[in-house]
Amino acid sequence: MTLNVGLIGAGMIGHDHARRLERVVAGARVSAVADVDLERARDLAAGMPGALTYASGHDIIASPQVDAVVVASSGPTHEPYVLAAIAAGKPVFCEKPLAPGPDACLRIVEAEVASGRHLVQVGFMRRYDPGYQAMRQALRDGLIGAPLLAHCAHRNPSVPGTYTSDMPLTDTAVHEMDAMRWLLADEVVAVSVLLPRRNGRAPSHLADPQVLLMETATGTLVDVEINLSCAYGYDIRCELVGETGTVTLDSPAGCTLRGNGTASQAIPADWRERFGPAYDAELQVWADTVAAGHDGCAAGAATSWDGYKAAAICEAALAALDSGQRTPVVTKDRPAFYADAASPRP
Ligand code: ISE
């Protein structure tokens, strides 16, 4: 049976997911597309055989042509769509962020718990990156002992002028917030944000780079260089330092070129190139999980609860950016509903 997926949002990531669902993911197809810009939805649907076009995401959720929903519209629109999908009993894959703040995410968590079904998967694709998965396995296998520190870098060559100074935290480092909780199987309890000398290449209103420090419940300290104007490429780094060794994320360069007295490796141009295989894998396991009738969140994927946690860390980080102070991350207790869900915690 083919899973009929309704896509809400025909922007950059919506296009990407449509192509993926149609051409890469086995057992799924795009059956409907909606976008605030109807023409844009029509253009995208035109390339998907048999796909309908709808003016509103709510029509997608209600459509009998749609078994499951992918939300790839702008962040502020996520909450109503995800809530409507839960109310309709349809599995929903929601791109990050789950919703713009912890209160909105909590409303989704509460609705999902009340529904009694795991219907929501959040698009934190790094959980499906082979490099991060190998690091996590090394840690779990005890190969580096207990983790003490993690050093991360999240570098983009440039960002558009519309990028504001909260976005390095809420749009960019939000990936490390989720990835490090998942990698370390630990919770972030406090954050600080430091501002080094500004990069003159950054848009003039943007505080860039930024350094985010995250402290976990067991005492691991994670530093994240968020550098959005690095010019040379899309470079994601991570090194875990344990009591007896370290494990480092390799950039998937593919090959090393030697010539003219130098050795060189290609650097991905952007996040779609760097994490393409991880996006493919996360949508494949989502489609498989839904098709197998196991509700709508694959084992190991980010749940609504993980989306809420990331939003709470973002909120604390924004307060830390504003005050210059170390800021505790305050969250509700995890409902028992999520205890055996995708991301087990210690
Ligand atoms: C973008 O939205 C992403 O999710 C990318 O992974 C990140 O590197 C980039 O900074 C964000 O703008």
Short mmCIF file of C-alpha atoms and ligand atoms in Angstrom, two decimals:
data_model
loop_
_atom_site.label_atom_id
_atom_site.label_comp_id
_atom_site.label_asym_id
_atom_site.label_seq_id
_atom_site.Cartn_x
_atom_site.Cartn_y
_atom_site.Cartn_z
CA MET A 1 0.00 0.00 0.00
CA THR A 2 1.28 3.46 -0.88
CA LEU A 3 1.14 6.11 1.83
CA ASN A 4 -0.62 9.24 0.55
CA VAL A 5 1.16 12.23 2.06
CA GLY A 6 -0.29 15.74 2.15
CA LEU A 7 2.39 18.42 2.10
CA ILE A 8 1.76 21.79 3.77
CA GLY A 9 4.28 24.39 2.62
CA ALA A 10 5.83 24.61 -0.83
CA GLY A 11 8.91 26.68 0.06
CA MET A 12 12.52 25.49 -0.02
CA ILE A 13 12.26 22.61 2.46
CA GLY A 14 8.75 21.76 1.18
CA HIS A 15 10.18 21.34 -2.34
CA ASP A 16 12.95 19.21 -0.98
CA HIS A 17 10.60 16.94 0.96
CA ALA A 18 8.22 16.66 -2.01
CA ARG A 19 11.04 15.47 -4.26
CA ARG A 20 12.21 13.10 -1.54
CA LEU A 21 8.75 11.61 -0.90
CA GLU A 22 8.11 11.19 -4.59
CA ARG A 23 11.51 9.91 -5.75
CA VAL A 24 13.52 8.64 -2.79
CA VAL A 25 11.19 7.35 -0.08
CA ALA A 26 9.82 3.90 -0.90
CA GLY A 27 6.11 3.32 -0.29
CA ALA A 28 5.05 6.97 -0.22
CA ARG A 29 3.81 9.60 -2.65
CA VAL A 30 2.68 13.22 -2.45
CA SER A 31 -1.11 13.21 -2.87
CA ALA A 32 -1.80 16.88 -2.09
CA VAL A 33 0.04 20.18 -1.69
CA ALA A 34 -1.04 23.40 0.05
CA ASP A 35 0.73 26.72 0.42
CA VAL A 36 -0.30 30.26 1.34
CA ASP A 37 0.81 31.06 -2.18
CA LEU A 38 -1.62 28.95 -4.24
CA GLU A 39 0.43 29.36 -7.43
CA ARG A 40 3.49 28.00 -5.67
CA ALA A 41 1.45 25.00 -4.45
CA ARG A 42 0.13 24.44 -7.99
CA ASP A 43 3.62 24.57 -9.48
CA LEU A 44 4.92 22.01 -7.03
CA ALA A 45 1.87 19.71 -7.37
CA ALA A 46 2.26 19.84 -11.16
CA GLY A 47 5.43 17.77 -10.84
CA MET A 48 3.73 15.14 -8.62
CA PRO A 49 1.49 12.83 -10.66
CA GLY A 50 -2.10 12.91 -9.38
CA ALA A 51 -1.40 15.40 -6.58
CA LEU A 52 -4.22 17.79 -5.68
CA THR A 53 -3.71 21.44 -4.77
CA TYR A 54 -5.40 23.01 -1.77
CA ALA A 55 -5.55 26.61 -0.65
CA SER A 56 -5.19 25.78 3.03
CA GLY A 57 -3.26 23.31 5.11
CA HIS A 58 -6.46 22.57 7.00
CA ASP A 59 -8.02 21.29 3.75
CA ILE A 60 -5.05 18.96 3.36
CA ILE A 61 -5.57 17.55 6.85
CA ALA A 62 -9.30 17.03 6.19
CA SER A 63 -8.79 15.50 2.73
CA PRO A 64 -9.71 11.82 2.31
CA GLN A 65 -6.82 11.70 -0.20
CA VAL A 66 -4.37 12.23 2.64
CA ASP A 67 -3.26 9.47 5.07
CA ALA A 68 -0.49 11.44 6.76
CA VAL A 69 0.77 15.02 6.76
CA VAL A 70 4.15 16.74 6.37
CA VAL A 71 4.26 20.28 7.77
CA ALA A 72 6.97 22.33 6.07
CA SER A 73 5.37 25.76 6.27
CA SER A 74 6.80 28.67 8.29
CA GLY A 75 7.39 28.04 12.02
CA PRO A 76 4.52 30.17 13.40
CA THR A 77 1.97 28.13 11.37
CA HIS A 78 3.08 24.76 12.75
CA GLU A 79 1.01 24.69 15.94
CA PRO A 80 -2.47 24.96 14.36
CA TYR A 81 -1.61 22.41 11.67
CA VAL A 82 -0.11 19.89 14.08
CA LEU A 83 -3.05 20.30 16.48
CA ALA A 84 -5.51 19.81 13.61
CA ALA A 85 -3.69 16.67 12.44
CA ILE A 86 -3.79 15.24 15.97
CA ALA A 87 -7.53 16.06 16.19
CA ALA A 88 -8.06 14.27 12.85
CA GLY A 89 -6.04 11.26 14.07
CA LYS A 90 -3.54 11.65 11.19
CA PRO A 91 0.21 11.12 11.68
CA VAL A 92 2.14 14.33 11.15
CA PHE A 93 5.80 14.89 10.41
CA CYS A 94 6.58 18.50 11.42
CA GLU A 95 9.74 20.28 10.34
CA LYS A 96 11.71 21.98 13.13
CA PRO A 97 10.79 23.98 15.12
CA LEU A 98 7.76 22.07 16.37
CA ALA A 99 6.34 25.48 17.29
CA PRO A 100 7.94 28.86 18.01
CA GLY A 101 8.00 28.63 21.84
CA PRO A 102 7.69 26.15 24.71
CA ASP A 103 4.09 27.11 25.53
CA ALA A 104 2.94 26.33 21.99
CA CYS A 105 4.93 23.08 22.01
CA LEU A 106 3.38 22.13 25.33
CA ARG A 107 -0.11 22.55 23.87
CA ILE A 108 0.89 20.04 21.19
CA VAL A 109 2.33 17.67 23.79
CA GLU A 110 -0.90 17.88 25.82
CA ALA A 111 -3.08 17.28 22.76
CA GLU A 112 -0.98 14.29 21.73
CA VAL A 113 -1.06 12.79 25.23
CA ALA A 114 -4.86 13.31 25.34
CA SER A 115 -5.19 11.54 21.96
CA GLY A 116 -3.44 8.50 23.42
CA ARG A 117 -1.45 8.00 20.19
CA HIS A 118 2.08 8.99 19.16
CA LEU A 119 1.11 10.96 16.08
CA VAL A 120 3.89 13.54 15.85
CA GLN A 121 7.48 13.26 14.62
CA VAL A 122 9.71 16.35 14.61
CA GLY A 123 12.23 16.92 11.83
CA PHE A 124 15.50 16.89 13.74
CA MET A 125 17.34 15.05 10.97
CA ARG A 126 20.75 14.86 12.61
CA ARG A 127 19.50 11.80 14.51
CA TYR A 128 19.68 10.05 11.13
CA ASP A 129 23.17 11.24 10.14
CA PRO A 130 25.51 8.22 10.01
CA GLY A 131 28.34 10.22 11.63
CA TYR A 132 26.27 11.27 14.64
CA GLN A 133 24.85 7.75 14.92
CA ALA A 134 28.38 6.28 15.01
CA MET A 135 29.41 8.78 17.72
CA ARG A 136 26.36 7.88 19.79
CA GLN A 137 27.10 4.17 19.42
CA ALA A 138 30.73 4.71 20.47
CA LEU A 139 29.56 6.50 23.59
CA ARG A 140 26.96 3.85 24.39
CA ASP A 141 29.54 1.09 23.86
CA GLY A 142 31.73 2.74 26.50
CA LEU A 143 34.58 3.39 24.05
CA ILE A 144 35.46 6.83 25.45
CA GLY A 145 34.24 6.48 29.02
CA ALA A 146 31.86 8.98 30.58
CA PRO A 147 31.44 12.18 28.53
CA LEU A 148 33.01 15.29 30.03
CA LEU A 149 32.88 17.87 27.26
CA ALA A 150 31.56 18.37 23.75
CA HIS A 151 32.90 20.92 21.28
CA CYS A 152 30.57 21.75 18.40
CA ALA A 153 30.75 24.15 15.47
CA HIS A 154 27.79 25.05 13.26
CA ARG A 155 29.07 27.14 10.38
CA ASN A 156 27.03 28.45 7.46
CA PRO A 157 28.80 30.33 4.63
CA SER A 158 26.27 33.19 4.88
CA VAL A 159 22.68 33.94 5.87
CA PRO A 160 20.10 36.23 4.29
CA GLY A 161 19.67 39.80 5.52
CA THR A 162 16.35 38.77 7.09
CA TYR A 163 18.20 36.68 9.69
CA THR A 164 17.80 38.29 13.13
CA SER A 165 20.05 37.89 16.19
CA ASP A 166 17.73 35.37 17.90
CA MET A 167 17.87 33.04 14.89
CA PRO A 168 21.45 31.78 15.38
CA LEU A 169 19.98 30.18 18.53
CA THR A 170 16.39 29.34 17.52
CA ASP A 171 16.94 28.42 13.86
CA THR A 172 20.54 27.21 13.76
CA ALA A 173 21.86 25.98 17.15
CA VAL A 174 18.47 24.38 17.83
CA HIS A 175 19.92 21.40 15.94
CA GLU A 176 22.74 21.05 18.48
CA MET A 177 20.22 21.46 21.31
CA ASP A 178 18.36 18.38 20.12
CA ALA A 179 21.38 16.45 18.82
CA MET A 180 23.31 16.80 22.08
CA ARG A 181 20.36 15.71 24.26
CA TRP A 182 19.99 12.69 22.00
CA LEU A 183 23.72 11.94 21.68
CA LEU A 184 24.44 12.26 25.39
CA ALA A 185 21.06 10.89 26.57
CA ASP A 186 21.14 13.75 29.03
CA GLU A 187 19.14 16.92 29.67
CA VAL A 188 20.33 20.52 29.26
CA VAL A 189 19.78 22.30 32.57
CA ALA A 190 21.43 25.70 32.02
CA VAL A 191 22.76 27.83 29.18
CA SER A 192 24.98 30.86 28.62
CA VAL A 193 25.59 32.83 25.43
CA LEU A 194 28.80 34.73 24.69
CA LEU A 195 29.42 37.17 21.85
CA PRO A 196 32.93 37.23 20.37
CA ARG A 197 34.16 39.95 18.04
CA ARG A 198 31.61 40.41 15.24
CA ASN A 199 32.33 39.13 11.75
CA GLY A 200 32.35 42.16 9.43
CA ARG A 201 30.81 40.00 6.69
CA ALA A 202 27.64 39.38 8.73
CA PRO A 203 24.54 41.48 8.00
CA SER A 204 25.06 44.69 10.03
CA HIS A 205 22.21 44.03 12.47
CA LEU A 206 23.28 40.44 13.22
CA ALA A 207 25.25 39.34 16.28
CA ASP A 208 27.45 36.76 14.56
CA PRO A 209 29.28 34.62 15.63
CA GLN A 210 27.77 33.54 18.94
CA VAL A 211 28.92 30.90 21.41
CA LEU A 212 26.33 28.82 23.22
CA LEU A 213 27.34 26.93 26.37
CA MET A 214 25.03 24.16 27.51
CA GLU A 215 25.35 22.43 30.88
CA THR A 216 23.75 19.02 31.23
CA ALA A 217 22.19 17.39 34.28
CA THR A 218 25.16 15.03 34.71
CA GLY A 219 27.70 17.86 34.34
CA THR A 220 28.82 17.53 30.71
CA LEU A 221 29.67 20.95 29.26
CA VAL A 222 28.85 21.55 25.59
CA ASP A 223 30.17 24.54 23.67
CA VAL A 224 28.70 25.46 20.28
CA GLU A 225 30.31 27.95 17.90
CA ILE A 226 27.45 29.37 15.84
CA ASN A 227 29.09 31.06 12.90
CA LEU A 228 26.80 32.12 10.09
CA SER A 229 29.13 34.13 7.86
CA CYS A 230 32.15 31.83 7.64
CA ALA A 231 32.34 32.25 3.84
CA TYR A 232 34.08 28.96 3.00
CA GLY A 233 31.23 26.42 3.12
CA TYR A 234 28.81 24.54 5.36
CA ASP A 235 30.86 22.99 8.13
CA ILE A 236 29.39 20.98 11.00
CA ARG A 237 31.76 19.77 13.68
CA CYS A 238 31.42 17.85 16.88
CA GLU A 239 33.94 16.26 19.21
CA LEU A 240 32.97 14.41 22.37
CA VAL A 241 35.64 14.25 25.04
CA GLY A 242 35.26 11.33 27.44
CA GLU A 243 37.26 10.12 30.40
CA THR A 244 39.36 7.73 28.31
CA GLY A 245 39.12 8.97 24.71
CA THR A 246 37.36 11.20 22.24
CA VAL A 247 35.08 10.66 19.28
CA THR A 248 34.87 13.15 16.42
CA LEU A 249 32.31 13.69 13.67
CA ASP A 250 33.91 13.42 10.22
CA SER A 251 32.66 15.64 7.45
CA PRO A 252 31.34 13.34 4.68
CA ALA A 253 33.77 14.59 2.05
CA GLY A 254 33.73 11.43 -0.06
CA CYS A 255 37.36 11.68 -1.14
CA THR A 256 40.62 13.53 -0.64
CA LEU A 257 42.29 15.08 -3.64
CA ARG A 258 46.09 15.23 -3.72
CA GLY A 259 47.87 17.39 -6.27
CA ASN A 260 50.09 20.43 -6.64
CA GLY A 261 51.69 19.69 -3.30
CA THR A 262 48.43 19.87 -1.34
CA ALA A 263 45.70 17.54 -0.18
CA SER A 264 42.12 18.82 -0.23
CA GLN A 265 38.59 17.71 0.56
CA ALA A 266 35.33 19.18 -0.68
CA ILE A 267 33.17 21.04 1.86
CA PRO A 268 29.38 20.90 1.39
CA ALA A 269 27.82 24.11 0.10
CA ASP A 270 24.78 24.03 2.39
CA TRP A 271 22.73 22.00 4.83
CA ARG A 272 20.69 20.29 2.13
CA GLU A 273 23.85 18.81 0.67
CA ARG A 274 25.45 17.98 4.03
CA PHE A 275 22.39 16.33 5.56
CA GLY A 276 20.66 15.05 2.39
CA PRO A 277 21.09 11.36 3.35
CA ALA A 278 19.89 12.08 6.90
CA TYR A 279 16.73 13.80 5.57
CA ASP A 280 16.14 10.83 3.27
CA ALA A 281 16.50 8.35 6.12
CA GLU A 282 14.27 10.23 8.56
CA LEU A 283 11.38 10.47 6.07
CA GLN A 284 11.83 6.81 5.06
CA VAL A 285 11.57 5.56 8.65
CA TRP A 286 8.62 7.89 9.27
CA ALA A 287 6.79 6.56 6.20
CA ASP A 288 7.62 2.95 7.17
CA THR A 289 6.40 3.51 10.73
CA VAL A 290 3.14 5.08 9.58
CA ALA A 291 2.59 2.46 6.87
CA ALA A 292 3.15 -0.32 9.41
CA GLY A 293 0.35 1.18 11.51
CA HIS A 294 2.66 2.08 14.40
CA ASP A 295 1.16 5.56 14.83
CA GLY A 296 3.38 8.35 13.59
CA CYS A 297 6.72 8.58 15.35
CA ALA A 298 9.58 6.25 14.49
CA ALA A 299 11.72 4.73 17.23
CA GLY A 300 14.66 7.04 17.87
CA ALA A 301 13.08 10.05 16.15
CA ALA A 302 12.32 13.34 17.90
CA THR A 303 8.92 13.35 19.58
CA SER A 304 6.72 16.31 20.49
CA TRP A 305 8.36 16.14 23.89
CA ASP A 306 11.78 16.57 22.26
CA GLY A 307 10.36 19.51 20.26
CA TYR A 308 9.17 21.06 23.54
CA LYS A 309 12.56 20.51 25.19
CA ALA A 310 14.39 22.17 22.29
CA ALA A 311 12.00 25.14 22.47
CA ALA A 312 12.61 25.47 26.22
CA ILE A 313 16.39 25.48 25.69
CA CYS A 314 15.93 28.12 22.96
CA GLU A 315 13.87 30.27 25.32
CA ALA A 316 16.53 30.08 28.03
CA ALA A 317 19.27 30.82 25.46
CA LEU A 318 17.42 33.94 24.26
CA ALA A 319 17.15 35.14 27.86
CA ALA A 320 20.87 34.42 28.32
CA LEU A 321 21.69 36.37 25.14
CA ASP A 322 19.66 39.29 26.43
CA SER A 323 20.96 39.32 30.01
CA GLY A 324 24.50 38.04 29.48
CA GLN A 325 23.81 35.71 32.44
CA ARG A 326 23.87 31.94 32.87
CA THR A 327 20.20 30.95 32.63
CA PRO A 328 18.56 27.77 33.94
CA VAL A 329 16.38 25.77 31.55
CA VAL A 330 13.04 25.27 33.27
CA THR A 331 10.66 22.62 31.92
CA LYS A 332 7.71 20.55 33.04
CA ASP A 333 8.25 16.92 34.02
CA ARG A 334 8.04 14.48 31.13
CA PRO A 335 4.65 12.78 30.91
CA ALA A 336 4.80 8.99 31.33
CA PHE A 337 3.32 8.78 27.81
CA TYR A 338 6.76 9.58 26.39
CA ALA A 339 8.72 7.29 28.69
CA ASP A 340 9.17 4.48 26.18
CA ALA A 341 8.82 6.62 23.11
CA ALA A 342 11.48 7.29 20.60
CA SER A 343 14.17 8.87 22.68
CA PRO A 344 14.70 7.13 26.00
CA ARG A 345 16.34 9.22 28.66
CA PRO A 346 18.35 7.97 31.62
C1 ISE B 1 18.41 26.15 8.63
O1 ISE B 1 17.05 26.43 8.91
C2 ISE B 1 18.73 24.77 9.05
O2 ISE B 1 17.94 24.06 9.61
C3 ISE B 1 20.14 24.39 8.86
O3 ISE B 1 20.40 23.09 9.28
C4 ISE B 1 21.03 25.35 9.62
O4 ISE B 1 22.37 25.04 9.39
C5 ISE B 1 20.77 26.78 9.17
O5 ISE B 1 21.56 27.65 9.93
C6 ISE B 1 19.30 27.12 9.36
O6 ISE B 1 19.05 28.43 8.88
#
